[in-house]
PDB file of C-alpha atoms in Angstrom:
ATOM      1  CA  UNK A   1     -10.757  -6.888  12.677  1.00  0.00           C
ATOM      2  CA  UNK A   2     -11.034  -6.435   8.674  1.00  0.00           C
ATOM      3  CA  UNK A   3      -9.622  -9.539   6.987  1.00  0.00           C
ATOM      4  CA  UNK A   4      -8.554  -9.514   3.692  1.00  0.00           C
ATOM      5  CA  UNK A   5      -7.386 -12.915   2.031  1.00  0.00           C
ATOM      6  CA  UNK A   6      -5.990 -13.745  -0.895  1.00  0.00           C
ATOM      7  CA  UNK A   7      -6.038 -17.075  -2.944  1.00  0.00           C
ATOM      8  CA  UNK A   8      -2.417 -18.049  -2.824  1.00  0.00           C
ATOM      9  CA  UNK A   9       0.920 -16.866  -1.177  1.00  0.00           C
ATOM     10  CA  UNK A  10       3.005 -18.186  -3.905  1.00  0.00           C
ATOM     11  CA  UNK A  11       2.311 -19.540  -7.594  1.00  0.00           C
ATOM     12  CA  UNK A  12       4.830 -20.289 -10.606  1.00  0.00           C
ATOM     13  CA  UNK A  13       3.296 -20.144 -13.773  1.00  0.00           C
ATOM     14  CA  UNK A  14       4.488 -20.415 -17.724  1.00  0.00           C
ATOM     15  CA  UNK A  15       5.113 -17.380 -20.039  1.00  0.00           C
ATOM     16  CA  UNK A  16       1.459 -17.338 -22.030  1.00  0.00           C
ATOM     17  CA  UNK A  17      -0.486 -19.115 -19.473  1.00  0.00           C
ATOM     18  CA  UNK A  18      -4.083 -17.302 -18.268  1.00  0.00           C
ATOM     19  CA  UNK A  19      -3.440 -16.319 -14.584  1.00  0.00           C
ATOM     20  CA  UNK A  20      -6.367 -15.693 -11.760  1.00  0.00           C
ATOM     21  CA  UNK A  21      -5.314 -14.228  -8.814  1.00  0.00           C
ATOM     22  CA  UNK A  22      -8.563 -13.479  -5.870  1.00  0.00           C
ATOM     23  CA  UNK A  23      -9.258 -11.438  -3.195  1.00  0.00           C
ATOM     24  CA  UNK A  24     -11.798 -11.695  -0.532  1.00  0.00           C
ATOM     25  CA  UNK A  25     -12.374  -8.811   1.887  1.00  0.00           C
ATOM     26  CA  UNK A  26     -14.909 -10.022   5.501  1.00  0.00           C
ATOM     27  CA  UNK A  27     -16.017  -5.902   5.731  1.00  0.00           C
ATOM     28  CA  UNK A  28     -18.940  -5.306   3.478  1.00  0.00           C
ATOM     29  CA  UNK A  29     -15.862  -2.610   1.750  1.00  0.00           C
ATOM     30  CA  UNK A  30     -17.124  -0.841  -0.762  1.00  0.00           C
ATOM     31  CA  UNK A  31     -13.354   0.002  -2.692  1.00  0.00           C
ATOM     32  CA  UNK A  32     -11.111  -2.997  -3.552  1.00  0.00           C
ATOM     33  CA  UNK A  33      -7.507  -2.234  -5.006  1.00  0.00           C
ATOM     34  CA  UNK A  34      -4.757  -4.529  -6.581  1.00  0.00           C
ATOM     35  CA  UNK A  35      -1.376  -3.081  -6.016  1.00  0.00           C
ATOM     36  CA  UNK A  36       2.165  -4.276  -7.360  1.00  0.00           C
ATOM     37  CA  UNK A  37       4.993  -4.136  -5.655  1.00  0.00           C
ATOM     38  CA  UNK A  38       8.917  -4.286  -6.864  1.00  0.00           C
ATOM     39  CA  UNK A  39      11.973  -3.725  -5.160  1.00  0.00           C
ATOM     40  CA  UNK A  40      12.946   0.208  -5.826  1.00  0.00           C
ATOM     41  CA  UNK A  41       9.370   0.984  -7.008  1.00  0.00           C
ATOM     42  CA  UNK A  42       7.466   0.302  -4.277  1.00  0.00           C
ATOM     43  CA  UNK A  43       3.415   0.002  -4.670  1.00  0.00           C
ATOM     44  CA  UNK A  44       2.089   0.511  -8.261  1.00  0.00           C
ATOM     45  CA  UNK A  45      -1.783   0.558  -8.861  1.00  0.00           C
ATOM     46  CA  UNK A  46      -3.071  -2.015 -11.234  1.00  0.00           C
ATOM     47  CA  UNK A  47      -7.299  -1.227 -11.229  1.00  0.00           C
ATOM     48  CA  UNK A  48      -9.427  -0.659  -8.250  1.00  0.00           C
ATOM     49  CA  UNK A  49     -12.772  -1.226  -7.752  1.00  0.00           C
ATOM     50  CA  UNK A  50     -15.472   1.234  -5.804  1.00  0.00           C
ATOM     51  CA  UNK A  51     -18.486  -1.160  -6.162  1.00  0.00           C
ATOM     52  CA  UNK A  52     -19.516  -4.258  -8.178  1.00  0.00           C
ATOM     53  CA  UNK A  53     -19.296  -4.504 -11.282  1.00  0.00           C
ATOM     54  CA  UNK A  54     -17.180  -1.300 -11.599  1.00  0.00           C
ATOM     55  CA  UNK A  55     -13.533  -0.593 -12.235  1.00  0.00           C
ATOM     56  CA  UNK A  56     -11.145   1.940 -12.770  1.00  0.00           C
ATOM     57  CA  UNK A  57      -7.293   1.533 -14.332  1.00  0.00           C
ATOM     58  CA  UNK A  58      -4.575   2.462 -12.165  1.00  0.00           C
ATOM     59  CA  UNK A  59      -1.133   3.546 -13.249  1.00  0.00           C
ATOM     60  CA  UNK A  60      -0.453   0.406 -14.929  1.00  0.00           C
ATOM     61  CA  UNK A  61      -3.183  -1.547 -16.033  1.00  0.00           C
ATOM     62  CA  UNK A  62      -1.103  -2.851 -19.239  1.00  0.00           C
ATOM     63  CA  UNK A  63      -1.453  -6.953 -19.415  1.00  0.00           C
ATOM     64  CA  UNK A  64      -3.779  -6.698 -16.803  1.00  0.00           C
ATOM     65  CA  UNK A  65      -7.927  -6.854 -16.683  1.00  0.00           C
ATOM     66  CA  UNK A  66     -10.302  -7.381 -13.200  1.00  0.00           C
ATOM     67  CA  UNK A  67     -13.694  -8.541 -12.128  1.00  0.00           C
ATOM     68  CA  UNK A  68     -15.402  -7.863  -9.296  1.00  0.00           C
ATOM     69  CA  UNK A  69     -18.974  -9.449  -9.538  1.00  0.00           C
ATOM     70  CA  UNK A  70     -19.977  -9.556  -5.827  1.00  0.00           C
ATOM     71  CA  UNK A  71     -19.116  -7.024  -3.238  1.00  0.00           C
ATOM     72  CA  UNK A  72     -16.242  -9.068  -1.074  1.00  0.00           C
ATOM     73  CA  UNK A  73     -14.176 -10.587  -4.283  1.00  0.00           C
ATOM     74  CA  UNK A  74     -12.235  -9.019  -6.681  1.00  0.00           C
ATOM     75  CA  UNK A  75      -9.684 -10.785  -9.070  1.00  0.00           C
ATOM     76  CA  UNK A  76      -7.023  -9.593 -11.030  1.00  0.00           C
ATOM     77  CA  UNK A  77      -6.192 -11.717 -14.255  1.00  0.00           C
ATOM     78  CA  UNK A  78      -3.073 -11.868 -16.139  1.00  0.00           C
ATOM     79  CA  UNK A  79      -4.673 -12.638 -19.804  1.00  0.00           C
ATOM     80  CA  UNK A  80      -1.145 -14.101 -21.109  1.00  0.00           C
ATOM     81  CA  UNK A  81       1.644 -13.814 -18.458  1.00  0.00           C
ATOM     82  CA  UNK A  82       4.954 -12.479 -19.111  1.00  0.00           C
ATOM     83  CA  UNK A  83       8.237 -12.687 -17.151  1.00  0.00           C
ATOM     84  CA  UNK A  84       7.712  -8.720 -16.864  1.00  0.00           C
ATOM     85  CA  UNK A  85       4.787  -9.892 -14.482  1.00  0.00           C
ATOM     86  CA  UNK A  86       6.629 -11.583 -11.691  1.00  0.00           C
ATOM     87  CA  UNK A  87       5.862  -9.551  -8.995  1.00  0.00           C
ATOM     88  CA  UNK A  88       4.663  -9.316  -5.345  1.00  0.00           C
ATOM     89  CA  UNK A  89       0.733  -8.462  -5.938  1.00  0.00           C
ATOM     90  CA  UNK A  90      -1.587  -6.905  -2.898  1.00  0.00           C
ATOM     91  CA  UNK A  91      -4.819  -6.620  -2.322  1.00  0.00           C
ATOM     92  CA  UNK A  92      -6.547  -3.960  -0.602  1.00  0.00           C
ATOM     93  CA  UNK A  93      -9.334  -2.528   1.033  1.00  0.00           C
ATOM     94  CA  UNK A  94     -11.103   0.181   2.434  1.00  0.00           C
ATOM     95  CA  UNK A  95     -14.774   1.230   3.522  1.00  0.00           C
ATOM     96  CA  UNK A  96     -17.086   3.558   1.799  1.00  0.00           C
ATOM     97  CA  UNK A  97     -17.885   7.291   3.805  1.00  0.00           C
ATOM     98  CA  UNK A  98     -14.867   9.548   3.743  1.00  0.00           C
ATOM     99  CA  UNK A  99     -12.497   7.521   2.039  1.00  0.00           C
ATOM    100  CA  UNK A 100      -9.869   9.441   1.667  1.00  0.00           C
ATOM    101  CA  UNK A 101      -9.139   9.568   5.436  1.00  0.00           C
ATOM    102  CA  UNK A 102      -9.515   6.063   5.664  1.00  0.00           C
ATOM    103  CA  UNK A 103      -6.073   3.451   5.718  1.00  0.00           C
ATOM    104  CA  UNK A 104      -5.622   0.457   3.630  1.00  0.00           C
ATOM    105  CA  UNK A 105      -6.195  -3.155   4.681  1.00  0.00           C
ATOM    106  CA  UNK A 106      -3.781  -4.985   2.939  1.00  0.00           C
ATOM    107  CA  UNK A 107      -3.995  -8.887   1.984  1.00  0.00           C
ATOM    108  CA  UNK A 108      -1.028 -11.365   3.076  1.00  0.00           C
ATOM    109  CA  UNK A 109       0.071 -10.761  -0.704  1.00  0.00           C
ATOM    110  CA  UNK A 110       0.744 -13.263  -4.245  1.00  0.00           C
ATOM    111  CA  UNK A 111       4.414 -13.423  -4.680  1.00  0.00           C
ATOM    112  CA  UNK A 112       4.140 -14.776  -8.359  1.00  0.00           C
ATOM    113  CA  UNK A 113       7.063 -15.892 -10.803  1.00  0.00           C
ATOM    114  CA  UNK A 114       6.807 -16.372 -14.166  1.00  0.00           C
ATOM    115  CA  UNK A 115       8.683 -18.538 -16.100  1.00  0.00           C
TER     116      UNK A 115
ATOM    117  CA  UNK B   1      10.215  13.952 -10.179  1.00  0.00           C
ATOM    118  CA  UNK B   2       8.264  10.997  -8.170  1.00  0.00           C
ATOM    119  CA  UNK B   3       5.024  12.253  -6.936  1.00  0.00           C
ATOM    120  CA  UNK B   4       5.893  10.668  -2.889  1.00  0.00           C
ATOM    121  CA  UNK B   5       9.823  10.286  -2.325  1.00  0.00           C
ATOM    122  CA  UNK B   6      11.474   8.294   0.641  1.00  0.00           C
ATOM    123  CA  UNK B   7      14.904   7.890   1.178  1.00  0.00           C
ATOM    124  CA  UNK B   8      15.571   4.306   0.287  1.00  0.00           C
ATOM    125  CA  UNK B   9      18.093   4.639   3.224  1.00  0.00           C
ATOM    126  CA  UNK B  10      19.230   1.430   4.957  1.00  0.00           C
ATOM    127  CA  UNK B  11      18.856   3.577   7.919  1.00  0.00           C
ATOM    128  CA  UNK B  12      20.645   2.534  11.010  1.00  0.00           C
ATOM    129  CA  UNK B  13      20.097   3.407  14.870  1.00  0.00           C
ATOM    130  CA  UNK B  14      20.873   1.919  17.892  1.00  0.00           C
ATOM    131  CA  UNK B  15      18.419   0.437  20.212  1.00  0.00           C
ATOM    132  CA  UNK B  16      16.657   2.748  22.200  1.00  0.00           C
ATOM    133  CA  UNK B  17      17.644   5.958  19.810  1.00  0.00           C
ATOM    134  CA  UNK B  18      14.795   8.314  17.905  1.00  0.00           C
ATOM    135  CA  UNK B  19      14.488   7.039  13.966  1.00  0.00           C
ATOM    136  CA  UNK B  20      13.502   9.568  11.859  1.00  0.00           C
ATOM    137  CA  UNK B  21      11.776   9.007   8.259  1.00  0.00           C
ATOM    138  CA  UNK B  22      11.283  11.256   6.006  1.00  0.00           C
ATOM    139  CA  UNK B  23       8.682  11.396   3.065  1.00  0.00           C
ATOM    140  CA  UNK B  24       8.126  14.201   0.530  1.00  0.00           C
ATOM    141  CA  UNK B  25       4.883  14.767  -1.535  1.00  0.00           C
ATOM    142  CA  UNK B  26       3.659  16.918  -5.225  1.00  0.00           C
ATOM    143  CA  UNK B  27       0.475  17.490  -4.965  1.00  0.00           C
ATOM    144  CA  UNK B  28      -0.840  20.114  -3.031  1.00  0.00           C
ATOM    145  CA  UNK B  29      -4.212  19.109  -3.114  1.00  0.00           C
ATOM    146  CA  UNK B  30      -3.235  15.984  -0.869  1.00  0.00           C
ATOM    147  CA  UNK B  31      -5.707  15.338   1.317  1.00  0.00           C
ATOM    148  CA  UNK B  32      -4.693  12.687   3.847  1.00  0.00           C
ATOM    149  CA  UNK B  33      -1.018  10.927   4.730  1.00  0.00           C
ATOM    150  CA  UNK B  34       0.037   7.370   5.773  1.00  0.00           C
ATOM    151  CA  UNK B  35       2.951   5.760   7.532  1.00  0.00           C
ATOM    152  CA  UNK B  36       2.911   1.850   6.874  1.00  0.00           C
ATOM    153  CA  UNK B  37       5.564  -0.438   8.338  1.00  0.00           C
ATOM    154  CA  UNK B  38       6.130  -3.443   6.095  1.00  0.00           C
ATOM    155  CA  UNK B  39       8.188  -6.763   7.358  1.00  0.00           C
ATOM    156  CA  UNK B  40      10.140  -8.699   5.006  1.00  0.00           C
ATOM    157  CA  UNK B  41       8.022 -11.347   2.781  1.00  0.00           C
ATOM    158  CA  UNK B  42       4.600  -9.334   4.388  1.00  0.00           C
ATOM    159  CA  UNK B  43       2.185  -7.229   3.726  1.00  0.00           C
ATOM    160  CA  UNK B  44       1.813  -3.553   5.094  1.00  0.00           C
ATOM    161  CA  UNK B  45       0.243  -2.418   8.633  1.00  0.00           C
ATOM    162  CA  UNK B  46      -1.010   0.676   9.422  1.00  0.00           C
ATOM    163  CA  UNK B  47       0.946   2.839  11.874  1.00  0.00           C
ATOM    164  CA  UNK B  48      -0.611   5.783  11.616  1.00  0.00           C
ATOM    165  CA  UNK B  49      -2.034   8.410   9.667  1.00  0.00           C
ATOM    166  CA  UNK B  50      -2.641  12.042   9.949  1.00  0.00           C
ATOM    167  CA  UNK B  51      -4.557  14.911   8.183  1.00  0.00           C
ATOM    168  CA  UNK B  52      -3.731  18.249   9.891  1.00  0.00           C
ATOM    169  CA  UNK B  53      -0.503  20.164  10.257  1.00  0.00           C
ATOM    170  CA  UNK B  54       1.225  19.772  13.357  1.00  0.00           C
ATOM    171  CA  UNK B  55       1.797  16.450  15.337  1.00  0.00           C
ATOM    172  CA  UNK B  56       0.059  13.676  16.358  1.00  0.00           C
ATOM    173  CA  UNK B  57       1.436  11.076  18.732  1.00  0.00           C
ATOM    174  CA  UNK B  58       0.982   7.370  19.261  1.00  0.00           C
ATOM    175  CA  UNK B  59       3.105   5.311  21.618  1.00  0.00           C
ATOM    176  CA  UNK B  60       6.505   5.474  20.691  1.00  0.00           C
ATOM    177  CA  UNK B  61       5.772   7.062  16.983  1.00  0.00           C
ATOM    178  CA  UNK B  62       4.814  10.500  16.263  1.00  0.00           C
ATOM    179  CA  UNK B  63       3.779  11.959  12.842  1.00  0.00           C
ATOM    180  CA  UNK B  64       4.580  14.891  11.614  1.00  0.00           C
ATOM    181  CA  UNK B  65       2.667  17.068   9.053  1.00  0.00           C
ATOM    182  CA  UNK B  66       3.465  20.249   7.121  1.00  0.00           C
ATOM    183  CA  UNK B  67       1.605  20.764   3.881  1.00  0.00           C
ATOM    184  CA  UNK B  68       3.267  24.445   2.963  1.00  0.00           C
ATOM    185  CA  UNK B  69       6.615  22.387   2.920  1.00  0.00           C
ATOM    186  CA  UNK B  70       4.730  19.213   1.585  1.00  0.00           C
ATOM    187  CA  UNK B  71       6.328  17.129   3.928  1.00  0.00           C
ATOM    188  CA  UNK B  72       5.204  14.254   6.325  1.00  0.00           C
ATOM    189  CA  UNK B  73       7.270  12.321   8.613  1.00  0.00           C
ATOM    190  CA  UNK B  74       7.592   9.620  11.474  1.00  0.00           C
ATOM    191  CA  UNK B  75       9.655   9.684  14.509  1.00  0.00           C
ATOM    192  CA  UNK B  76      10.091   6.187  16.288  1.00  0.00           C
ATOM    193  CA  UNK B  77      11.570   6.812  20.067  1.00  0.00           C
ATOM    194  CA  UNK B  78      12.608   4.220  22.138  1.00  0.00           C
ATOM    195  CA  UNK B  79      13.842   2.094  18.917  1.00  0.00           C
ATOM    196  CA  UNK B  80      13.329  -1.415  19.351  1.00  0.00           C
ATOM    197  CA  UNK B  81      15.276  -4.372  17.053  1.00  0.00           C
ATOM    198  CA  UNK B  82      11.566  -5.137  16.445  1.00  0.00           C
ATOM    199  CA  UNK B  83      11.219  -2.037  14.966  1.00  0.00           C
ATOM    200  CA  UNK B  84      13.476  -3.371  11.843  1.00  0.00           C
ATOM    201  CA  UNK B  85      10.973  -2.974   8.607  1.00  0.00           C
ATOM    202  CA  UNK B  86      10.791  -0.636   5.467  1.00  0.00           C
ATOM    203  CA  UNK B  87       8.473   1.633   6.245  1.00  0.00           C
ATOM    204  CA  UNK B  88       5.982   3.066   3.499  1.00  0.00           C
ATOM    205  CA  UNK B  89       4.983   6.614   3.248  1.00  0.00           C
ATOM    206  CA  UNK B  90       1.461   6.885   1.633  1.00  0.00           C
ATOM    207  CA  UNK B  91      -0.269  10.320   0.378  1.00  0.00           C
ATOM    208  CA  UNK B  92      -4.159  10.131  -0.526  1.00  0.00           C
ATOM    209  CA  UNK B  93      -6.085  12.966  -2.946  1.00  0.00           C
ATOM    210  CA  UNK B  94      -9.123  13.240  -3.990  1.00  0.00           C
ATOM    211  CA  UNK B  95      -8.398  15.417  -7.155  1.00  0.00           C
ATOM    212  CA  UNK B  96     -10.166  14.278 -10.347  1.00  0.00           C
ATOM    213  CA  UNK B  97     -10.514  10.491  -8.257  1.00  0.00           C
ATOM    214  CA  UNK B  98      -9.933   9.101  -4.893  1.00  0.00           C
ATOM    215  CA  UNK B  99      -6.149   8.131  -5.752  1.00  0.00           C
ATOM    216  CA  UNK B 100      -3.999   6.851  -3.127  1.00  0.00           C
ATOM    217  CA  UNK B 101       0.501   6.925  -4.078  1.00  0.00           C
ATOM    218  CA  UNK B 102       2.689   4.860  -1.530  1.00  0.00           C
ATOM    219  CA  UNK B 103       6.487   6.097  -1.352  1.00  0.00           C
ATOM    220  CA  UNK B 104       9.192   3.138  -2.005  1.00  0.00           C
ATOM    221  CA  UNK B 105       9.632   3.057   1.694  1.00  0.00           C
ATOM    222  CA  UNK B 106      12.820   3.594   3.771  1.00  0.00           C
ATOM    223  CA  UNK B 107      14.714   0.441   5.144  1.00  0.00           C
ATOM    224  CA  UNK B 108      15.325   0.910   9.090  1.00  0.00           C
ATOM    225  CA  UNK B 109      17.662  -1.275  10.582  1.00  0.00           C
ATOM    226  CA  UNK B 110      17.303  -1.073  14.740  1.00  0.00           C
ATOM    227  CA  UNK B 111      20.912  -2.917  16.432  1.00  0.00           C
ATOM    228  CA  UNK B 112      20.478  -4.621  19.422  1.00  0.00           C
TER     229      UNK B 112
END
């Protein structure tokens, strides 16, 4: 079975403060994806990742930059968080070949507040 | 207009009825469709997905496709209390970039 983890079910942070969030995927996945999710709005795309060292915005990559320097992690950073920011964030992953046929594997998920 | 709609419902059936979601789509050129069922404080599973008109049936749930009416759905028979989740309609393209949109999902509520 795919497993994808992800550094921390919950974390409270300050308005301003630097925040790394990380995602490890056990597949040898070639596309990584940071999703997040509000009540009403369901999944938003932050950046995704199709190999290392790559990365594309998603819809809203505002407030938001990634890294992905090996093949099974890629973080998401919050570079000064904001209230706007508390959010439920996912990870997700999927294998290379036809990859638009091919379903997510979500993380347990980051439920972050900001204060 | 959103590019995947769901009705936010609460939708409520009794146990052992047929729930029906419903999920609407923009782009023609979609390419592949997801149904995702997503428990309170968890992350989303995988129920099934499909990529041809018609039907396709798994256990209780059944998707349904038609891309002329851009329109996907999933029937759950046999409703079961466990069944209780918001379920996430997904819609994947590869148009100018592999680009995957996930619907706000539909609350079902299964009573016992």
């Amino acid at each position: 079975d795919v497993k994808v983890t992800q550094s921390s079910r919950y974390l409270v942070k300050r308005t301003g403060e630097k925040v790394f969030l990380e995602c490890v995927q056990d597949m040898d996945h070639e596309n990584m994806f940071w999703y997040r999710q509000d009540p009403g709005l369901g999944l938003r795309l932050i950046y995704f990742s199709y190999d290392v060292k790559m990365k594309e915005k998603g819809d809203i990559p505002e407030g938001y930059s990634v890294s992905r320097e090996k093949k099974e992690r890629f973080s998401l950073i919050l570079e000064s968080a904001s209230t706007n920011q508390t959010s439920m964030y996912l990870c997700a992953s999927i294998g290379g070949g036809a990859r638009y046929q091919e379903t997510q594997y979500f993380g347990p998920g980051t439920r972050l507040l900001v204060l | 207009q959103k590019e995947v709609e769901q009705n936010s419902g609460p939708l409520s059936v009794p146990e052992g009825a047929i729930a029906s979601l419903n999920c609407t789509y923009s782009d023609r050129g979609s390419q592949s469709f997801f149904w995702y069922r997503q428990y309170s404080g968890k992350s989303p599973e995988l129920i099934m997905f499909i990529y041809s008109n018609g039907d396709k049936e798994d256990g209780r749930f059944t998707a349904q496709l038609n891309k002329a009416s851009q329109y996907v759905s999933l029937l759950i028979r046999d409703s079961q209390p466990s069944d209780s989740a918001t379920y996430l309609c997904a819609v994947t393209g590869y148009t100018g970039g592999f680009k995957t949109i996930f619907g706000a999902g539909t609350r079902l509520f299964v009573k016992a």
